[in-house]
Coordinates of C-alpha atoms and ligand atoms in Angstrom, one line a residue:
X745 CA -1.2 -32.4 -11.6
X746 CA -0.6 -34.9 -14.5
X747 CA -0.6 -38.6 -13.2
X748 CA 2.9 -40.2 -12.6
X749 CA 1.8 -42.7 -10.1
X750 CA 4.0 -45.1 -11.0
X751 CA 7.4 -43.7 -10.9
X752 CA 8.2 -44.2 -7.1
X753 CA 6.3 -47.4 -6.6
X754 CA 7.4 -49.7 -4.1
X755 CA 9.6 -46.9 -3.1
X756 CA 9.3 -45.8 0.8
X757 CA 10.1 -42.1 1.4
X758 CA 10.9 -41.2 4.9
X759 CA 10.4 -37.3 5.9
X760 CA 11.9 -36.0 8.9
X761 CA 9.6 -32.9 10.2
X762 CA 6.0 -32.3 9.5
X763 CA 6.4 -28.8 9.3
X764 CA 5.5 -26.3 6.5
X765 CA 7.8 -28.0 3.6
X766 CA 7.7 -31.8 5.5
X767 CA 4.4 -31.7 4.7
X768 CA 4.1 -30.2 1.9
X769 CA 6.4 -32.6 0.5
X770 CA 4.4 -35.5 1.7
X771 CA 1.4 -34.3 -0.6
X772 CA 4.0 -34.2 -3.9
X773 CA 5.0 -37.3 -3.0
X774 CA 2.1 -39.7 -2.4
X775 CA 0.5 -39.6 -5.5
X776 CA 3.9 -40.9 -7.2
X777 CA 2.7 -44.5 -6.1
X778 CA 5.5 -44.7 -2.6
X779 CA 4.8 -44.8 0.5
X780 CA 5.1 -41.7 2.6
X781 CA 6.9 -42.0 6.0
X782 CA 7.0 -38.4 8.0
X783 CA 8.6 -38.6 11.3
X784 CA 7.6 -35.2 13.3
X785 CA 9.4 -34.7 16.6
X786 CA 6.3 -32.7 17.9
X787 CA 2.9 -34.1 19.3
X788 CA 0.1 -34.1 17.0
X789 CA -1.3 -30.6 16.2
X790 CA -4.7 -32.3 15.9
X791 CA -4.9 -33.5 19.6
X792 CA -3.2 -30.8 21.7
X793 CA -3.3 -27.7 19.2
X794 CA 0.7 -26.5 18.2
X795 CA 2.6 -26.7 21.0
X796 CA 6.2 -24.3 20.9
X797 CA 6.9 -23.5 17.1
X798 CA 7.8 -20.2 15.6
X799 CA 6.1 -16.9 14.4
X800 CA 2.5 -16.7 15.1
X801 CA 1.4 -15.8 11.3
X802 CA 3.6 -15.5 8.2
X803 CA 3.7 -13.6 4.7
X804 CA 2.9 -15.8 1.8
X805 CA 3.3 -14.5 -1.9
X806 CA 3.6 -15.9 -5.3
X807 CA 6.0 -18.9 -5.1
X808 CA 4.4 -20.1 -1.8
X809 CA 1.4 -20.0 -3.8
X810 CA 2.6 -21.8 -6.7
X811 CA 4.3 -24.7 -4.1
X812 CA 0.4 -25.1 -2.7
X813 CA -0.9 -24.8 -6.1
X814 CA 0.8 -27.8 -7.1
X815 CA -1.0 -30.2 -5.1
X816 CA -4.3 -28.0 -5.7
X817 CA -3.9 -26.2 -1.7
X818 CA -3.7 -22.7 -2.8
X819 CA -7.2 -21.8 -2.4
X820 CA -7.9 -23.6 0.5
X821 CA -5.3 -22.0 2.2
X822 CA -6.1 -18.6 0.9
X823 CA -9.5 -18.7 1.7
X824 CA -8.4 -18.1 6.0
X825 CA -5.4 -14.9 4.6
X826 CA -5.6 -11.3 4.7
X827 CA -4.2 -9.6 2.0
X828 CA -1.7 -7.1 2.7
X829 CA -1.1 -4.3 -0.3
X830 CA 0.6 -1.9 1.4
X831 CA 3.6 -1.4 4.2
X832 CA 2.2 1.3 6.5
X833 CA 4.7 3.2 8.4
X834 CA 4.5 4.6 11.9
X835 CA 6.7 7.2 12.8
X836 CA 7.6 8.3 16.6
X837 CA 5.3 10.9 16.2
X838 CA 2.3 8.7 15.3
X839 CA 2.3 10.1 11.7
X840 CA 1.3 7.5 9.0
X841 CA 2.3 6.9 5.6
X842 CA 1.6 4.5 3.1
X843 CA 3.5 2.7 1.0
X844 CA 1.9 0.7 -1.6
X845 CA 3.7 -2.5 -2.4
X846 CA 2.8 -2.3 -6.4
X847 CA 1.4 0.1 -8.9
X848 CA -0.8 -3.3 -9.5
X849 CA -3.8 -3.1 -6.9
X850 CA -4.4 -7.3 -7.5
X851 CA -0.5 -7.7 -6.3
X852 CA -0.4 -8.6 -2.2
X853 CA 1.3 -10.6 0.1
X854 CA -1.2 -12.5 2.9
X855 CA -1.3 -12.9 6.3
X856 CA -1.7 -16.6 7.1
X857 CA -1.6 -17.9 11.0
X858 CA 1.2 -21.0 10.6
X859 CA -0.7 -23.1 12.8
X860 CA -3.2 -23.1 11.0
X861 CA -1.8 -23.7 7.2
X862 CA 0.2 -26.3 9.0
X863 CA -2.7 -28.1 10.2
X864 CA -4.1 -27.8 6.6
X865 CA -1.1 -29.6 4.9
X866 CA -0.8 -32.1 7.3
X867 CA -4.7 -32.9 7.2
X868 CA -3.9 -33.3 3.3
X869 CA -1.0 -35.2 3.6
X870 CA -3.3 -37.3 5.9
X871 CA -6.0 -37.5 3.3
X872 CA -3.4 -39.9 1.1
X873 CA -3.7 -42.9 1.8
X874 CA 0.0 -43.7 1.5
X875 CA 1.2 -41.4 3.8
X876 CA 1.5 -42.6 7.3
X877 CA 2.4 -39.5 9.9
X878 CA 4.3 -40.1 13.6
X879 CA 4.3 -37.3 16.0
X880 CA 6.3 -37.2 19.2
X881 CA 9.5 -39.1 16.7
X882 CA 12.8 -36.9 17.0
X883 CA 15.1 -38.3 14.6
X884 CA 18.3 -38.7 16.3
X885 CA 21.0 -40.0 13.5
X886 CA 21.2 -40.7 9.6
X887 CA 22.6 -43.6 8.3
X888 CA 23.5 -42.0 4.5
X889 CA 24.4 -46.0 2.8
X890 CA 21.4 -48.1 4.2
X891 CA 19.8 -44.9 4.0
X892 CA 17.8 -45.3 7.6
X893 CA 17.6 -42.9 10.7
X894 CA 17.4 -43.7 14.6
X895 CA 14.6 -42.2 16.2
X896 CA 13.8 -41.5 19.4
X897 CA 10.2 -41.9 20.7
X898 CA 9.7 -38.7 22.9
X899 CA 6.9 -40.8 24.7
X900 CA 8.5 -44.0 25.6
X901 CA 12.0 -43.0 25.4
X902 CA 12.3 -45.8 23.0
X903 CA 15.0 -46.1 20.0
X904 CA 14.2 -47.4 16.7
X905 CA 15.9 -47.5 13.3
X906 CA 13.3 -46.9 10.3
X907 CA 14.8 -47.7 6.5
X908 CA 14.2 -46.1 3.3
X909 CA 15.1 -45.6 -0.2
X910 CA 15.3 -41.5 0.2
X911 CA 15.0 -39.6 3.2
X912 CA 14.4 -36.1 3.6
X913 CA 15.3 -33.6 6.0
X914 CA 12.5 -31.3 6.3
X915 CA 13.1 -30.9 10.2
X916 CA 14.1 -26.8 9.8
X917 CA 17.1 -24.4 11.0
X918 CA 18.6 -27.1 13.3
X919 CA 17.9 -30.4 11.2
X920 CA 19.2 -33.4 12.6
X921 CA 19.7 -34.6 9.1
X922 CA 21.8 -31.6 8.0
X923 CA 24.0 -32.3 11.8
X924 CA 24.9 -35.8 10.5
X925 CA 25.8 -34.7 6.8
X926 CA 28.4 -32.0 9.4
X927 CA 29.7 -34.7 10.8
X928 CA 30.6 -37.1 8.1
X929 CA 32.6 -34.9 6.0
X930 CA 33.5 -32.8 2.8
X931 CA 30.1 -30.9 3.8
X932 CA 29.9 -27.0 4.2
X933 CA 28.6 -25.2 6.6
X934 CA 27.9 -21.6 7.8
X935 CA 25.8 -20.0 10.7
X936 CA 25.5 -16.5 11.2
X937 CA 23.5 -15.0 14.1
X938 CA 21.9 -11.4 13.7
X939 CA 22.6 -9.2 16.4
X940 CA 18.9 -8.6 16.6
X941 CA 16.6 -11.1 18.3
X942 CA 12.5 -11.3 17.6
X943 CA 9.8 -11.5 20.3
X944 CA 5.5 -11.3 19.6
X945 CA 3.2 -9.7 21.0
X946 CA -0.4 -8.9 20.9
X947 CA -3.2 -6.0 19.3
X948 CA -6.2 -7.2 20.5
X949 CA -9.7 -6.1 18.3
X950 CA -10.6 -2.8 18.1
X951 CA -13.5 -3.4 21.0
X952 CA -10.9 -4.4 23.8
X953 CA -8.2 -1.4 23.2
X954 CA -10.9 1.3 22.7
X955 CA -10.4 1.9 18.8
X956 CA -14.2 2.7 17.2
X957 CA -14.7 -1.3 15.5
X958 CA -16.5 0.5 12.5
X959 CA -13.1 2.3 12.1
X960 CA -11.3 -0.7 10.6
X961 CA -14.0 -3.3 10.1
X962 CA -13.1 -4.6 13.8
X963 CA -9.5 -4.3 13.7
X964 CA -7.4 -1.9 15.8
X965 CA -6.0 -0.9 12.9
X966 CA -6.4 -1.1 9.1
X967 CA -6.2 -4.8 8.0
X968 CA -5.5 -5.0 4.9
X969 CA -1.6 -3.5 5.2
X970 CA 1.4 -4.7 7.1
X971 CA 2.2 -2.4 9.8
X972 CA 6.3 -0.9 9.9
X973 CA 7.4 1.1 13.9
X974 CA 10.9 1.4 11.7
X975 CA 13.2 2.9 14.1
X976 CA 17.0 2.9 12.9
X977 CA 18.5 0.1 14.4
X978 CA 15.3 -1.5 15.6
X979 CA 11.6 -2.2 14.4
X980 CA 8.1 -3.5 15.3
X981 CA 6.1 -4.6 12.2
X982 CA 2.5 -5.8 12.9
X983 CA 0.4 -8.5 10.6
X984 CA -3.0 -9.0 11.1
X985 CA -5.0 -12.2 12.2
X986 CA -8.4 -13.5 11.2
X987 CA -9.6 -13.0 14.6
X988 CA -9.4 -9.2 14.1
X989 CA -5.7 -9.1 16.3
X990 CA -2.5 -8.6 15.0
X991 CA 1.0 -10.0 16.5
X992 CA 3.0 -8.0 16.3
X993 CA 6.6 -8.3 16.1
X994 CA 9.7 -6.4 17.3
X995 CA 13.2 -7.1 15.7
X996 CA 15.7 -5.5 18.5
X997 CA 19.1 -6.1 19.2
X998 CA 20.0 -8.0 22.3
X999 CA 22.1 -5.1 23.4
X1000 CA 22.2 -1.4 22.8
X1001 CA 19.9 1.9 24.0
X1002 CA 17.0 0.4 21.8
X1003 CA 17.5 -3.3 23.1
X1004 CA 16.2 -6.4 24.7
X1005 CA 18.7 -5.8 27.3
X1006 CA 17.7 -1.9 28.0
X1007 CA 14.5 -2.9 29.3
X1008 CA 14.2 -4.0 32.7
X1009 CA 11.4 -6.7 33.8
X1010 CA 9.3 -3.9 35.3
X1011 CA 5.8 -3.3 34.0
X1012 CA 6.2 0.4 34.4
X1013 CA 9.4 0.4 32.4
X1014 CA 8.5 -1.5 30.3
X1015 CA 5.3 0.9 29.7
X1016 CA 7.6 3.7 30.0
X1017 CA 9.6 2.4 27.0
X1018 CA 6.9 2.1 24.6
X1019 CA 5.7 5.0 25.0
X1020 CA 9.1 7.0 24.2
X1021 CA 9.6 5.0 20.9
X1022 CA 6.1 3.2 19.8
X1023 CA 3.5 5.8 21.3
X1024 CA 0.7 5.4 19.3
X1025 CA 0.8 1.5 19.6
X1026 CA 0.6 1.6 23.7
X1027 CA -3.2 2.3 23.7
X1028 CA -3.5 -0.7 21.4
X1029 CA -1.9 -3.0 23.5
X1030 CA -3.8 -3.7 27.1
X1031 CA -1.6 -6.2 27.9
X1032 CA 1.7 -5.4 26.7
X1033 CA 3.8 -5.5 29.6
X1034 CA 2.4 -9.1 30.4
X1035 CA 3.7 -10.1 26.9
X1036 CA 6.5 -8.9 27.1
X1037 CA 7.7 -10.7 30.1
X1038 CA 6.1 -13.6 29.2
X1039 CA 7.1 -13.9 25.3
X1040 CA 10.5 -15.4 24.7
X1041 CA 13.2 -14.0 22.7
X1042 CA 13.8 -15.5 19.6
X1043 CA 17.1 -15.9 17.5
X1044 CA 16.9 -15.3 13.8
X1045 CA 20.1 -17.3 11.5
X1046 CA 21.3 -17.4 8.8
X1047 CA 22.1 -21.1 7.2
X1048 CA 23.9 -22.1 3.8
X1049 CA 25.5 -25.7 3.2
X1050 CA 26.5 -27.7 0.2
X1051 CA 26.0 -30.3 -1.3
X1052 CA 22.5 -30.5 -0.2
X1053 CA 22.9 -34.6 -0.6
X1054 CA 24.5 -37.5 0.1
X1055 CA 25.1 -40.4 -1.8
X1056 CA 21.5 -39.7 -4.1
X1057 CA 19.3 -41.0 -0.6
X1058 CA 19.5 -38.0 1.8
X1059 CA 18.4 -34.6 0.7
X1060 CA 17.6 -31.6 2.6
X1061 CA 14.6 -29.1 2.1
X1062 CA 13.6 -25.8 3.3
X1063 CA 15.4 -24.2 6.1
X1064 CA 16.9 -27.6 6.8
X1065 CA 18.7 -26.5 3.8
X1066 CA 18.7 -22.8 3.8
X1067 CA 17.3 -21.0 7.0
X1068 CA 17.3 -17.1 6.3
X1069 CA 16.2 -14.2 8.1
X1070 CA 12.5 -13.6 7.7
X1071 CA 12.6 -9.6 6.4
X1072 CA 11.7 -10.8 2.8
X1073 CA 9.1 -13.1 3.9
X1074 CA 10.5 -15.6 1.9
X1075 CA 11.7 -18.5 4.2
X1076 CA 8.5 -20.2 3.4
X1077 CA 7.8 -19.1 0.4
X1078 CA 11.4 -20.6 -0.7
X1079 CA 10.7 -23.6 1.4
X1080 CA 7.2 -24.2 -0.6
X1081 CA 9.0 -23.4 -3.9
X1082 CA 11.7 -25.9 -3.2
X1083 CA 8.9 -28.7 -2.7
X1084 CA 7.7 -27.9 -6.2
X1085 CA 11.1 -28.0 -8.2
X1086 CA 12.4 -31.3 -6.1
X1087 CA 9.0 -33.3 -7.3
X1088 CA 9.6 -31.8 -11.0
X1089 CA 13.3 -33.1 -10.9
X1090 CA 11.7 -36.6 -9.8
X1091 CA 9.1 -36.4 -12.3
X1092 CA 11.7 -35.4 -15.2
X1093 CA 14.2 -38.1 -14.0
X1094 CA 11.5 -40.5 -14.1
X1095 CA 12.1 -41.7 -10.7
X1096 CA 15.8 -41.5 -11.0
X1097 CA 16.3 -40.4 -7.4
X1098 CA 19.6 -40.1 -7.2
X1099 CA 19.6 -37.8 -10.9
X1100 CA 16.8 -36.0 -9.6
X1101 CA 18.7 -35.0 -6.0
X1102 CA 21.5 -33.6 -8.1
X1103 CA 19.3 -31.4 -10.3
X1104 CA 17.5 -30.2 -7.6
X1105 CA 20.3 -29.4 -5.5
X1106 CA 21.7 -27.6 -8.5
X1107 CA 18.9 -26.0 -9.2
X1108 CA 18.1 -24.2 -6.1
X1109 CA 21.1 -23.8 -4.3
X1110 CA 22.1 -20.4 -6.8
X1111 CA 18.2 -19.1 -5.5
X1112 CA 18.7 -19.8 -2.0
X1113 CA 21.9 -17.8 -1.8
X1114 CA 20.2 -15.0 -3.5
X1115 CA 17.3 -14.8 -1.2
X1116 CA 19.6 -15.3 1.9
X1117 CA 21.3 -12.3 0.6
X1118 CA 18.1 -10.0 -0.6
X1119 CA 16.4 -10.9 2.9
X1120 CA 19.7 -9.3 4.7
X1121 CA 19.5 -6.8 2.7
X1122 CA 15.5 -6.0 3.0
X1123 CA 16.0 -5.8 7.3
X1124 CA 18.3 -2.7 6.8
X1125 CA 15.2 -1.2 4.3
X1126 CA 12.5 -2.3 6.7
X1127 CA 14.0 -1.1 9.9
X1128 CA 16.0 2.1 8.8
X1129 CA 15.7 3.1 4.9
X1130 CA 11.6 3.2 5.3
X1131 CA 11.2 6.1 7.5
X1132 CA 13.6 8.1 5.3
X1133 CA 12.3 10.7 2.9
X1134 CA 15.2 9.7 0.3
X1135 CA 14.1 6.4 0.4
X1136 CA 10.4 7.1 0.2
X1137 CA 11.2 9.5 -2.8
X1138 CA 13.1 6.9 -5.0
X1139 CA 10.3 4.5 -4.5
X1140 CA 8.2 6.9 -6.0
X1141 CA 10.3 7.4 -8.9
X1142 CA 10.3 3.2 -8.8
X1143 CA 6.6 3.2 -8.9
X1144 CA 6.3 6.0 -11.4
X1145 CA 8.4 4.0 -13.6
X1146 CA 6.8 0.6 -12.9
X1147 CA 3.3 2.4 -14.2
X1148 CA 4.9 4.3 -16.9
X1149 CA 7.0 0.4 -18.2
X1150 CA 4.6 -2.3 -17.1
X1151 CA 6.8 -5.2 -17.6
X1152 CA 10.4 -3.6 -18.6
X1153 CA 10.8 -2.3 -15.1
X1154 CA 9.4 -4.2 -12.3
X1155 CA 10.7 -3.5 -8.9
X1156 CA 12.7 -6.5 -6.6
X1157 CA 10.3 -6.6 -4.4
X1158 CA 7.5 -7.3 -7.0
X1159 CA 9.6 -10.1 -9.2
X1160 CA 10.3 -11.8 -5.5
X1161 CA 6.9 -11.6 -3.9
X1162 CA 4.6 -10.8 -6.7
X1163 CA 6.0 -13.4 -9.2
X1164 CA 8.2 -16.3 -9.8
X1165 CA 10.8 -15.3 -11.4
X1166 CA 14.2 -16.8 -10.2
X1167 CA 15.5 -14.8 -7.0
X1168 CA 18.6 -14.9 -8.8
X1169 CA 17.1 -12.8 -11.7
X1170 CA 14.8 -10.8 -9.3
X1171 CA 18.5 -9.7 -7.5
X1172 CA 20.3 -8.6 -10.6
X1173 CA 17.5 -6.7 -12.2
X1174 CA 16.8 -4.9 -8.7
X1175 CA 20.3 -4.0 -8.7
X1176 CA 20.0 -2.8 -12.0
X1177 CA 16.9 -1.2 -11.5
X1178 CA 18.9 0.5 -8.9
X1179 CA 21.5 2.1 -10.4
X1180 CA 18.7 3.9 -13.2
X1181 CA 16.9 5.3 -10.2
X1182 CA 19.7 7.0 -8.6
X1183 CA 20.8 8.5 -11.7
X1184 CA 17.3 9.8 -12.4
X1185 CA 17.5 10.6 -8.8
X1186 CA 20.9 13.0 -9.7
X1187 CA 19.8 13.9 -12.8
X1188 CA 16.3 15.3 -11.1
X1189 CA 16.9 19.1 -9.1
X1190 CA 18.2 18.4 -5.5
X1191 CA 15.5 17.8 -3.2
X1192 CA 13.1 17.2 -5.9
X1193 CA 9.8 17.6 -5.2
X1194 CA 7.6 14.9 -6.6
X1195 CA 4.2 16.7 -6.3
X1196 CA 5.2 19.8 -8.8
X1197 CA 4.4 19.6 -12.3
X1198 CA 6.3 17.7 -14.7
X1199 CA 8.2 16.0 -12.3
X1200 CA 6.2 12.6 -13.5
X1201 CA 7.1 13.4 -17.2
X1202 CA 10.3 13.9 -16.4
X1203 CA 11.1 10.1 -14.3
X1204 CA 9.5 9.0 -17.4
X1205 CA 11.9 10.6 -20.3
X1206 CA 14.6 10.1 -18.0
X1207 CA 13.9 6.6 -17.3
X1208 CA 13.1 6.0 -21.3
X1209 CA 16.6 7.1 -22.4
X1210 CA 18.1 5.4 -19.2
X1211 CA 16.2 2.0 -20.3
X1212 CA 16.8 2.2 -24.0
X1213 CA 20.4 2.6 -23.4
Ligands
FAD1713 C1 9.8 -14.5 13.2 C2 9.8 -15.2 11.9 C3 8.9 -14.8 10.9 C4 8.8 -15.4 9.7 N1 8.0 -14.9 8.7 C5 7.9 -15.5 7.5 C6 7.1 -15.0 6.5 O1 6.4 -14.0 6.7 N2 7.1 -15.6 5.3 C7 7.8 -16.7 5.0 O2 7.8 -17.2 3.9 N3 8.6 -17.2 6.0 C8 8.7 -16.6 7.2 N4 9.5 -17.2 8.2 C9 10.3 -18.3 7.8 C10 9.6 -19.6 8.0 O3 9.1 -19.7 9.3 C11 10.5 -20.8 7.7 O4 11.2 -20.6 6.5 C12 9.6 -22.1 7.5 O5 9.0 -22.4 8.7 C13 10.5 -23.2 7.0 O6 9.7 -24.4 7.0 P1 10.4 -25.8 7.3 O7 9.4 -26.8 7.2 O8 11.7 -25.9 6.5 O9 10.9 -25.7 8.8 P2 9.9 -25.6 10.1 O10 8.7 -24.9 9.8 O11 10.8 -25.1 11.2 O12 9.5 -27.2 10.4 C14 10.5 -28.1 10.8 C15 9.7 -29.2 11.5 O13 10.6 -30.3 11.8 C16 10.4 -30.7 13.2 N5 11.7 -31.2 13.7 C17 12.8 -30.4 14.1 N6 13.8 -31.3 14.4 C18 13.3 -32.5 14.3 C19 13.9 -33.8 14.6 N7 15.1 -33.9 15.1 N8 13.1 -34.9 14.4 C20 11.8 -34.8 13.9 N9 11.2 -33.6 13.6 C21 12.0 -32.5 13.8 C22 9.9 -29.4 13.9 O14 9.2 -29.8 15.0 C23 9.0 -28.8 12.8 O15 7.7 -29.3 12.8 C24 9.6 -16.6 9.4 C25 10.5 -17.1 10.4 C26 10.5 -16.4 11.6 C27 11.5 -16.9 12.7

């Protein structure tokens, strides 16, 4: 990173959550010459392990990359993921197909446990010795002249105000920051609630669910591959661990046949329904029914706001700012990436905070909408359009053109996870993308069979004239 480490000097920056982008953030700060505050609400990670907290491992791709890249985190945190290349699909009847994720075998997204790239970023914030972190500190208020916030210390039960010159909400879906911008007016504000709620549970190694370990290098099933059970309204998706498990994942509604609520808290009904609809997972999960009942349900939202400032001393940062469903995998990723571009507006304004607050809220607010709207989109894919064979058969003519136009056509999913190209762009050229598919898909014989002869050669002319037009 080139040296600015003069342009906050004498500044104080207080963070409010040492999560994935609060302390991120810290790291992009320190080296600007301020001192880092981070308020965390949680006890410390590095005494009592993660306590609470959300999804057990997450999907991080390109612009996650680039956000740990710029404070030189990438590799360490990519040295503990698995690379995922492909979507695997597991239909009722246990039949599997594959779905590579790009007609480029280096493009994957990884598998990375959050606990443990959270204990990473906060053991680097920790390395700076500007940045000073408090655990068990729930910020309570924002004051948005002085600026300062009221905290709460969850230990003593004691109140205190800290000042600042910029504070930062980095304290996620339900920010405490983002409740006081609510309250004090001319602020915009939208939650919307899927219908469908999230709980974990477990695949243990290939060894403790009978699977042959040489089978999959250990694992119950193959690693290297994210895991779909799409089933209409409902899904299970699966993402492996370094400890040779997955968590996996089920995205039900709360009410309806395939539901949280159709399932009573008996172990043999419980049983009895994953057998109907995920049979060939049962085997693989010894202790399902234990999970089950003891895993919570989780709520998945939708967040947008504006401005995403106050007064050029209060800003908010990943899903403090912009929670989205996680069917894109992005929330992070976004998150990460909106780390990167607020210390580029800083370093560009020159340490003009309040100039720097307004580019970057102008900046990514267009992106965040787009991904909000893209990850929406992605849960109907995941959960219904994947097990379709019209779906499976434009993907191939998406793939066949991706190989036959490296770089002219590049699917959504690649420009969103594979690179980092605005999500804005990466929307408008998959809907584009999308309308020359289906017309090759019409102009192709019905039902067209993509393993006869010719049918290649023909996506390709079709596609030419379509792209050239
Ligand atoms: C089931 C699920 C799966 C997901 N999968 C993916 C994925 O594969 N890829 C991806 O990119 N994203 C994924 N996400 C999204 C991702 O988890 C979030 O986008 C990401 O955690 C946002 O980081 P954050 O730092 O903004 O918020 P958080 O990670 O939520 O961190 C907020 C922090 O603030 C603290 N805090 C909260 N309130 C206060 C307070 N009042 N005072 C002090 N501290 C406070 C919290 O304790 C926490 O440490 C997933 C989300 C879910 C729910």
């Amino acid at each position: 990173m080139p040296n600015h480490t003069s342009i906050l000097k004498d500044k104080t920056i207080l963070i409010a959550g040492a999560g994935l982008a609060g302390s991120l953030l810290a790291c992009y700060f320190a080296p600007l010459g301020c001192r880092v505050l981070v308020l965390e609400r949680r006890g410390d990670p590095r005494a009592k392990g993660f306590v609470g907290g959300r999804s057990i491992n997450l999907a991080l791709s390109a612009r996650g990359i680039d956000g740990l890249e710029g404070v030189g985190l990438a590799d360490r945190v990519l040295a503990g993921a698995i690379p995922m290349r492909k979507r695997v699909m597991h239909s009722t009847s246990g039949e599997l197909t594959d779905q590579p994720y790009s007609a480029n075998p280096e493009d994957a997204i990884n598998s990375v446990s959050r606990s443990g790239l959270n204990l990473t970023l906060l053991e680097a914030a920790d390395e700076h010795p500007g940045v000073e972190i408090r655990f068990n500190q729930r910020v309570l208020e924002c004051d948005f002249d002085a600026p300062s916030v009221t905290t709460l210390d969850e230990a003593s039960g004691q109140q205190s105000v800290e000042r600042a010159d910029l504070v930062i909400g980095a304290d996620g879906a339900f920010s405490a920051i983002r409740m006081a911008m609510q309250v004090s007016g001319r602020f915009n504000f939208s939650q919307d609630y899927l219908e469908h709620g999230y709980k974990e549970l477990m695949i243990p190694p290939a060894a403790d669910c009978g699977v042959d370990p040489d089978l999959h290098d250990g694992f119950a099933l193959e690693p290297n591959a994210l895991h779909i059970w799409p089933r209409g309204g409902s899904m299970m998706i699966a993402l492996p661990n370094l400890d040779k498990t997955f968590t996996c994942t089920l995205f039900w509604p709360y009410q309806g046949e395939h539901a949280f609520d159709a399932v009573s808290e008996s172990k043999k009904d419980i049983r009895a329904f994953f057998e109907r609809h995920y049979p060939d997972a049962v085997p693989l999960m010894p202790t399902l029914a234990d999970d089950y009942l003891a895993n919570p349900i989780g709520s998945l939202v939708t967040v947008r706001c504006w401005p995403w400032q106050r007064g050029g001393k209060v800003a908010l940062v990943g899903d403090a700012a912009h929670a989205i469903v996680p069917f894109y995998g992005q929330g992070m990723n976004a998150a990460f990436e909106d780390c990167r571009v607020l210390h580029r507006c800083i370093v560009e304004q020159d340490g003009d905070i309040p100039a720097a607050l307004d580019e970057y809220q102008r900046l990514r607010k267009p992106e965040a909408e787009a991904i909000a709207d893209m990850a929406l989109e992605n849960f109907v894919e995941m959960r219904d359009k994947v097990g379709r064979p019209e779906f499976l058969y434009r993907k191939k003519i998406e793939q066949t053109l991706h190989k036959a136009f490296p770089g002219k056509v590049e699917p959504q999913y690649n420009l969103v996870s594979f690179s980092t190209v605005p999500y804005t762009r990466a929307q408008q050229r998959g809907r584009d993308l999308a309308g020359v598919i289906e017309t090759i898909a019409e102009q192709l014989p019905a039902n067209g069979n993509s393993d006869e002869p010719g049918w290649s050669e023909a996506v390709r002319r079709l596609g030419k004239d379509l792209l050239d037009a």
